[in-house]
Short mmCIF file of C-alpha atoms and ligand atoms in Angstrom, two decimals:
data_model
loop_
_atom_site.label_atom_id
_atom_site.label_comp_id
_atom_site.label_asym_id
_atom_site.label_seq_id
_atom_site.Cartn_x
_atom_site.Cartn_y
_atom_site.Cartn_z
CA MET E 25 0.00 0.00 0.00
CA VAL E 26 1.27 3.45 -0.86
CA THR E 27 1.02 5.82 2.09
CA GLY E 28 0.83 9.08 0.22
CA ILE E 29 -0.05 12.49 1.52
CA ASN E 30 -3.47 13.75 0.46
CA THR E 31 -2.37 16.70 -1.67
CA SER E 32 -5.82 18.10 -2.33
CA THR E 33 -6.45 19.34 1.20
CA CYS E 34 -3.02 20.54 2.39
CA ASN E 35 -0.97 23.62 1.71
CA PRO E 36 2.66 23.16 0.54
CA ARG E 37 4.11 23.99 3.97
CA ALA E 38 2.00 21.33 5.64
CA LEU E 39 2.91 18.86 2.90
CA PHE E 40 6.57 19.73 3.23
CA SER E 41 6.58 19.31 6.99
CA GLU E 42 5.89 15.61 6.45
CA LEU E 43 8.99 15.09 4.28
CA PRO E 44 12.25 16.01 6.09
CA ILE E 45 12.89 15.06 9.69
CA TYR E 46 14.39 17.14 12.48
CA THR E 47 18.00 15.89 12.56
CA PRO E 48 20.18 15.64 15.70
CA LEU E 49 22.89 18.13 16.60
CA HIS E 50 25.68 16.13 18.26
CA TYR E 51 28.65 17.36 20.25
CA SER E 52 31.86 15.84 18.83
CA ASN E 53 34.36 14.98 21.54
CA THR E 54 37.11 14.17 19.05
CA LEU E 55 36.81 17.31 16.94
CA SER E 56 36.35 19.47 20.02
CA SER E 57 39.57 18.22 21.54
CA ILE E 58 41.51 18.58 18.25
CA THR E 59 40.37 22.16 17.70
CA GLY E 60 40.21 23.23 21.35
CA ALA E 61 36.67 24.55 20.77
CA ASN E 62 33.17 23.09 21.02
CA VAL E 63 32.36 21.36 17.76
CA TYR E 64 28.77 20.34 17.00
CA LEU E 65 27.68 18.16 14.08
CA LYS E 66 24.36 18.81 12.34
CA LEU E 67 23.76 15.25 11.19
CA GLU E 68 22.03 15.53 7.82
CA ASN E 69 23.46 12.10 7.00
CA LEU E 70 20.65 10.87 9.30
CA GLN E 71 18.11 12.87 7.31
CA ILE E 72 15.48 11.06 5.18
CA CYS E 73 17.33 9.75 2.08
CA ASN E 74 20.67 10.28 3.86
CA SER E 75 21.35 13.86 2.84
CA PHE E 76 20.01 17.40 3.37
CA LYS E 77 18.66 17.35 -0.21
CA ILE E 78 15.11 16.40 0.86
CA ARG E 79 14.78 19.82 2.53
CA GLY E 80 15.06 21.88 -0.65
CA VAL E 81 13.94 19.26 -3.15
CA GLY E 82 11.07 18.16 -0.90
CA TYR E 83 9.84 21.73 -0.44
CA MET E 84 9.91 22.42 -4.16
CA CYS E 85 8.19 19.11 -5.00
CA SER E 86 5.43 19.89 -2.46
CA LYS E 87 4.84 23.30 -4.04
CA VAL E 88 4.86 22.03 -7.61
CA VAL E 89 2.48 19.15 -6.85
CA HIS E 90 0.13 21.40 -4.90
CA GLU E 91 0.13 24.49 -7.11
CA LYS E 92 0.61 23.15 -10.64
CA ASN E 93 -1.07 20.49 -12.66
CA CYS E 94 1.93 18.23 -12.24
CA GLN E 95 1.85 14.58 -13.18
CA MET E 96 5.54 13.88 -13.13
CA LEU E 97 8.52 15.26 -11.20
CA VAL E 98 11.86 15.08 -13.02
CA SER E 99 15.21 15.29 -11.30
CA CYS E 100 18.85 14.61 -12.02
CA GLY E 101 21.82 13.55 -9.91
CA ILE E 102 22.32 11.07 -7.13
CA ASN E 103 21.25 12.61 -3.81
CA ALA E 104 18.79 15.03 -5.42
CA GLY E 105 17.35 12.14 -7.44
CA ILE E 106 16.88 9.92 -4.40
CA ALA E 107 15.22 12.80 -2.51
CA CYS E 108 12.92 13.58 -5.44
CA ALA E 109 11.95 9.91 -5.81
CA TYR E 110 11.05 9.78 -2.11
CA ALA E 111 9.09 13.06 -2.24
CA GLY E 112 7.20 11.88 -5.33
CA LYS E 113 6.25 8.64 -3.61
CA LYS E 114 4.92 10.54 -0.59
CA LEU E 115 3.08 13.02 -2.81
CA ASN E 116 1.58 10.28 -5.01
CA THR E 117 3.28 11.61 -8.14
CA PHE E 118 5.38 9.83 -10.78
CA VAL E 119 9.10 10.58 -10.73
CA THR E 120 11.75 10.23 -13.41
CA VAL E 121 15.39 10.58 -12.41
CA PHE E 122 18.37 11.02 -14.76
CA VAL E 123 21.77 9.91 -13.48
CA PRO E 124 25.14 10.05 -15.28
CA ILE E 125 26.74 6.89 -16.68
CA ASN E 126 29.32 6.52 -13.90
CA THR E 127 26.59 6.08 -11.26
CA PRO E 128 27.04 2.94 -9.11
CA ASP E 129 24.38 0.22 -9.50
CA PHE E 130 23.42 0.36 -5.83
CA ILE E 131 22.36 3.99 -6.30
CA ILE E 132 20.22 3.16 -9.34
CA GLU E 133 18.54 0.40 -7.33
CA LYS E 134 17.95 2.76 -4.43
CA ILE E 135 16.14 5.25 -6.69
CA GLN E 136 14.11 2.46 -8.31
CA ASN E 137 13.19 1.15 -4.87
CA GLU E 138 11.53 4.49 -4.17
CA GLY E 139 9.32 3.74 -7.16
CA ALA E 140 10.94 6.13 -9.64
CA ASN E 141 11.88 5.54 -13.25
CA VAL E 142 15.65 5.90 -13.85
CA TYR E 143 17.49 6.88 -17.05
CA VAL E 144 21.26 6.53 -17.13
CA LYS E 145 22.36 9.25 -19.55
CA GLY E 146 25.25 11.65 -20.01
CA LYS E 147 28.92 11.42 -19.09
CA ASP E 148 28.64 14.00 -16.33
CA ILE E 149 26.00 15.91 -14.38
CA GLU E 150 25.85 18.77 -16.95
CA GLU E 151 25.04 16.41 -19.80
CA CYS E 152 22.65 14.50 -17.60
CA GLU E 153 20.80 17.71 -16.76
CA CYS E 154 20.42 18.49 -20.50
CA TYR E 155 18.72 15.12 -21.01
CA ALA E 156 16.42 15.75 -18.04
CA LYS E 157 15.41 19.20 -19.30
CA TYR E 158 14.81 17.89 -22.81
CA PHE E 159 12.62 15.14 -21.36
CA VAL E 160 10.56 17.78 -19.52
CA GLU E 161 10.10 19.75 -22.77
CA GLN E 162 8.76 16.61 -24.43
CA ASN E 163 6.38 15.64 -21.62
CA GLN E 164 3.43 17.86 -20.77
CA TYR E 165 2.62 18.21 -17.05
CA SER E 166 6.13 17.17 -16.07
CA TYR E 167 8.26 19.53 -13.92
CA TYR E 168 11.99 19.78 -13.57
CA ILE E 169 13.18 19.97 -9.95
CA PRO E 170 16.71 21.47 -9.95
CA SER E 171 19.02 20.39 -7.16
CA TYR E 172 20.48 23.77 -6.22
CA ASN E 173 19.40 26.66 -8.45
CA HIS E 174 15.90 27.71 -7.38
CA PRO E 175 14.38 29.94 -4.63
CA ASP E 176 12.23 27.04 -3.35
CA ILE E 177 15.36 24.89 -2.95
CA TRP E 178 17.02 27.64 -0.91
CA GLU E 179 13.88 28.16 1.18
CA GLY E 180 13.68 24.44 2.02
CA ASN E 181 17.40 24.23 2.81
CA SER E 182 17.14 27.24 5.15
CA THR E 183 15.19 25.13 7.67
CA ILE E 184 18.53 23.67 8.84
CA ILE E 185 19.31 27.00 10.53
CA ASP E 186 15.96 27.15 12.37
CA GLU E 187 16.72 23.72 13.84
CA ILE E 188 20.31 24.60 14.81
CA LYS E 189 19.10 27.75 16.54
CA SER E 190 16.65 25.91 18.75
CA GLN E 191 19.04 22.99 19.39
CA LEU E 192 22.10 25.08 20.25
CA GLY E 193 20.11 27.66 22.22
CA ASP E 194 22.88 30.10 21.41
CA THR E 195 24.58 31.84 18.47
CA PRO E 196 27.45 29.79 17.01
CA ASP E 197 30.84 31.41 16.36
CA ALA E 198 31.00 29.84 12.91
CA ILE E 199 29.25 27.37 10.65
CA ILE E 200 31.26 25.05 8.41
CA THR E 201 29.67 23.69 5.23
CA VAL E 202 30.65 22.31 1.84
CA VAL E 203 29.69 23.95 -1.45
CA GLY E 204 28.77 22.32 -4.75
CA GLY E 205 26.27 24.34 -6.78
CA GLY E 206 25.65 26.56 -3.77
CA GLY E 207 22.01 25.68 -3.03
CA LEU E 208 22.87 24.67 0.51
CA LEU E 209 24.98 27.80 1.02
CA CYS E 210 22.06 29.98 -0.14
CA GLY E 211 19.76 28.20 2.31
CA LEU E 212 22.22 28.64 5.18
CA ILE E 213 22.74 32.34 4.49
CA GLN E 214 19.01 32.98 4.08
CA GLY E 215 18.38 31.04 7.29
CA CYS E 216 21.02 33.13 9.11
CA GLN E 217 19.44 36.34 7.81
CA LYS E 218 16.03 35.16 9.06
CA VAL E 219 17.23 34.45 12.62
CA ARG E 220 19.47 37.54 12.77
CA TRP E 221 22.75 35.65 12.60
CA GLU E 222 24.12 38.15 10.03
CA ASN E 223 27.56 38.10 11.68
CA VAL E 224 28.03 34.34 11.95
CA PRO E 225 30.81 33.46 9.50
CA ILE E 226 30.23 30.55 7.16
CA ILE E 227 33.36 28.61 6.24
CA ALA E 228 32.61 27.25 2.77
CA VAL E 229 34.75 24.21 1.90
CA GLU E 230 35.38 22.93 -1.63
CA THR E 231 37.91 20.51 -3.11
CA HIS E 232 40.33 21.30 -5.89
CA ASN E 233 38.60 20.91 -9.27
CA THR E 234 35.28 21.83 -7.60
CA ASN E 235 36.20 25.24 -6.14
CA GLY E 236 33.71 27.35 -8.08
CA LEU E 237 32.85 29.55 -5.10
CA GLN E 238 36.46 30.34 -4.30
CA LEU E 239 37.27 31.16 -7.93
CA SER E 240 34.17 33.37 -8.15
CA VAL E 241 34.94 35.23 -4.92
CA ASN E 242 38.53 35.82 -6.00
CA ASN E 243 37.52 36.96 -9.51
CA LYS E 244 34.61 39.03 -8.16
CA LYS E 245 32.27 37.35 -10.67
CA VAL E 246 30.76 33.90 -11.15
CA THR E 247 33.56 31.86 -12.69
CA ASP E 248 33.51 28.37 -14.23
CA VAL E 249 35.66 25.63 -12.72
CA PRO E 250 38.22 24.64 -15.39
CA LYS E 251 37.87 21.04 -16.56
CA GLY E 252 40.43 18.92 -14.78
CA SER E 253 40.67 15.34 -13.61
CA GLU E 254 37.43 13.89 -12.22
CA PRO E 255 37.21 14.96 -8.55
CA LEU E 256 36.43 12.37 -5.90
CA ALA E 257 33.95 14.71 -4.23
CA ARG E 258 31.36 14.09 -6.93
CA SER E 259 28.47 15.79 -5.16
CA LEU E 260 30.47 19.03 -5.28
CA ASN E 261 31.38 18.61 -8.94
CA ILE E 262 29.32 21.39 -10.52
CA LYS E 263 30.73 23.52 -13.33
CA ARG E 264 29.40 26.81 -11.97
CA ILE E 265 27.87 27.93 -8.66
CA CYS E 266 24.40 29.48 -8.82
CA HIS E 267 24.38 33.24 -9.08
CA GLN E 268 22.41 33.66 -5.86
CA SER E 269 25.16 31.95 -3.84
CA PHE E 270 27.65 34.48 -5.20
CA THR E 271 25.32 37.41 -4.47
CA LEU E 272 24.60 36.22 -0.92
CA SER E 273 28.32 35.57 -0.28
CA ASN E 274 28.86 39.28 -0.81
CA GLN E 275 26.20 40.14 1.81
CA HIS E 276 27.29 37.69 4.50
CA PRO E 277 30.73 36.77 5.91
CA VAL E 278 31.71 33.72 3.85
CA VAL E 279 35.24 32.30 3.81
CA PRO E 280 35.95 29.94 0.91
CA VAL E 281 38.53 27.22 1.57
CA THR E 282 39.80 24.60 -0.87
CA ILE E 283 41.26 21.27 0.21
CA THR E 284 42.66 18.25 -1.63
CA ASP E 285 40.81 15.05 -2.56
CA ALA E 286 43.27 13.16 -0.36
CA MET E 287 42.26 15.26 2.63
CA SER E 288 38.56 14.59 2.04
CA ILE E 289 39.15 10.83 1.79
CA LYS E 290 41.26 10.85 4.91
CA ALA E 291 38.55 12.81 6.75
CA CYS E 292 35.97 10.26 5.58
CA ARG E 293 37.93 7.46 7.23
CA GLN E 294 38.62 9.44 10.38
CA PHE E 295 34.98 10.47 10.67
CA ALA E 296 33.84 6.86 10.27
CA ASP E 297 36.32 5.67 12.90
CA ASP E 298 35.53 8.40 15.40
CA HIS E 299 31.79 8.83 14.92
CA LYS E 300 30.81 5.38 13.53
CA MET E 301 29.15 6.89 10.44
CA LEU E 302 29.98 6.70 6.73
CA ILE E 303 29.62 9.94 4.74
CA GLU E 304 30.63 10.98 1.20
CA PRO E 305 34.05 12.61 0.66
CA SER E 306 31.97 15.59 -0.53
CA SER E 307 30.61 15.86 2.98
CA ALA E 308 33.80 14.92 4.84
CA ALA E 309 35.57 17.87 3.21
CA ALA E 310 33.90 20.10 5.84
CA VAL E 311 35.17 17.92 8.68
CA SER E 312 38.65 17.80 7.17
CA ILE E 313 39.41 21.42 8.01
CA CYS E 314 38.91 20.54 11.69
CA TYR E 315 40.92 17.30 11.58
CA SER E 316 43.81 19.10 9.86
CA ASN E 317 43.23 22.19 12.03
CA ILE E 318 43.13 24.53 9.02
CA ILE E 319 40.26 26.05 10.99
CA GLN E 320 42.83 27.61 13.34
CA GLU E 321 44.24 29.58 10.41
CA ILE E 322 40.83 31.04 9.68
CA LEU E 323 39.28 31.66 13.10
CA GLU E 324 40.64 32.58 16.47
CA LEU E 325 39.13 29.80 18.53
CA GLU E 326 38.70 29.90 22.28
CA PRO E 327 37.64 27.09 24.66
CA THR E 328 34.17 28.65 24.75
CA SER E 329 33.82 28.94 20.94
CA LYS E 330 30.99 26.99 19.34
CA ILE E 331 31.39 25.68 15.82
CA VAL E 332 28.64 23.88 13.90
CA ILE E 333 29.60 21.60 11.01
CA ILE E 334 26.87 20.71 8.52
CA ILE E 335 27.32 16.99 7.82
CA THR E 336 25.61 16.90 4.41
CA GLY E 337 25.81 13.07 4.31
CA GLY E 338 25.26 11.51 0.88
CA ASN E 339 24.61 8.09 -0.65
CA ASP E 340 27.50 7.93 -3.10
CA ILE E 341 29.83 6.07 -0.74
CA SER E 342 30.45 2.45 0.26
CA LEU E 343 33.30 0.68 2.02
CA ASP E 344 34.51 -0.56 -1.38
CA GLN E 345 34.47 2.95 -2.85
CA LEU E 346 36.32 4.28 0.18
CA GLU E 347 38.97 1.57 -0.13
CA SER E 348 39.55 2.12 -3.85
CA SER E 349 39.64 5.92 -3.54
CA ARG E 350 42.34 5.59 -0.93
CA HIS E 351 44.56 4.03 -3.59
CA LYS E 352 43.63 6.73 -6.12
CA CYS E 353 45.18 9.43 -3.99
CA SER E 354 47.83 7.69 -1.93
CA SER E 355 50.41 10.41 -2.56
CA PRO E 356 48.71 13.73 -2.02
CA VAL E 357 49.97 16.50 -4.26
CA PRO E 358 50.97 19.83 -2.76
CA ILE E 359 48.26 22.43 -3.11
CA ILE E 360 47.78 26.04 -2.21
CA VAL E 361 44.90 26.38 0.19
CA LYS E 362 43.51 29.83 0.03
CA SER E 363 40.87 31.28 2.29
CA GLY E 364 39.10 34.37 1.04
CA ASN E 365 41.57 36.93 -0.17
CA GLU E 366 43.74 37.04 2.88
CA ILE E 367 45.14 33.71 3.90
CA PHE E 368 47.43 31.68 1.70
CA MET E 369 48.72 28.41 2.96
CA LYS E 370 50.93 25.77 1.45
CA LEU E 371 50.35 22.19 2.45
CA ASN E 372 53.40 20.06 1.76
CA GLY E 373 51.61 16.85 0.96
CA THR E 374 51.67 15.41 4.45
CA ILE E 375 48.13 15.26 5.71
C1 PLP T 419 24.23 18.23 -3.12
C2 PLP T 419 25.21 17.91 -2.10
C3 PLP T 419 26.19 18.83 -1.69
C4 PLP T 419 26.33 20.18 -2.32
O1 PLP T 419 25.19 20.99 -2.19
P1 PLP T 419 24.98 22.26 -3.14
O2 PLP T 419 23.64 22.79 -2.77
O3 PLP T 419 25.04 21.76 -4.56
O4 PLP T 419 26.08 23.21 -2.86
C5 PLP T 419 27.05 18.46 -0.67
N1 PLP T 419 26.99 17.25 -0.10
C6 PLP T 419 26.08 16.33 -0.47
C7 PLP T 419 26.08 15.01 0.20
C8 PLP T 419 25.17 16.63 -1.48
O5 PLP T 419 24.27 15.72 -1.85
#
């Protein structure tokens, strides 16, 4: 039996409130003792569908199903696709998800298990998105649900801040997140503006080959990431951040930081060992700047400081993937890590 939500009687907010869950905010003993501050983890890996994506995607799906004559939701990408498939099931609406050709079988099965139709098309997420949009053009009453570039996505993502505020009962000294297309960053900044946390710095972590925010901030305009080798942090691998994330980064204190793939893989392993949870390298990148204590170069931390790390989670990780990626970057290359326009740091390959 399908337990769907009766869409004819509810408003989108009420519909949406039945999709994401309220995730825990955990104190991390390990990261607190490494950094000498109080580090809290907002565990979106424990969110429905194992990532924060259901917040934005779920909100937009609720609105589209309620307000438009929508018979099919169309999405692309791994975590956004899984979230959309789940939302569609709950909203009693068909879902079609496009994923790129390098997508692991277990992900395709996971999307199908939510009842969605899956097409494996395109060599990367950009190509895949073109197929999805073309499909929407060809199918009346179908709606494309973008994963990061839409006001409804940002609105849904902003609910993370409301939760942190009531859980922490205090204003944090900084929030650490990762950035892909910037939909999460937009949500966090909008959430901070809503609760009057305009001065809470957001440390925005990317990996090399995915550092679109950092390049844009440094060039003072939205700048494409040059094509390089395929990054391991695939959920961050977006050619260009959304314009809104650039605009909001100029209104709010945002410090972009870029780390290596090797650091994100190492952080994945350390996080699993210390916290008994498996997250994508894309998500572990945020934790990495605490493990490696790069955070000390950015913020003056005191024993009373409170730092919140958004653990974005993600499905694109398994023990096998973690093992093989370790071999892919066994000898980390030196890289310049640059934070904003002020701090330049050279890591010498030892991580
Ligand atoms: C989508 C995603 C991100 C990046 O979010 P953006 O809104 O694209 O910046 C980070 N981590 C995980 C696990 C994701 O699924």
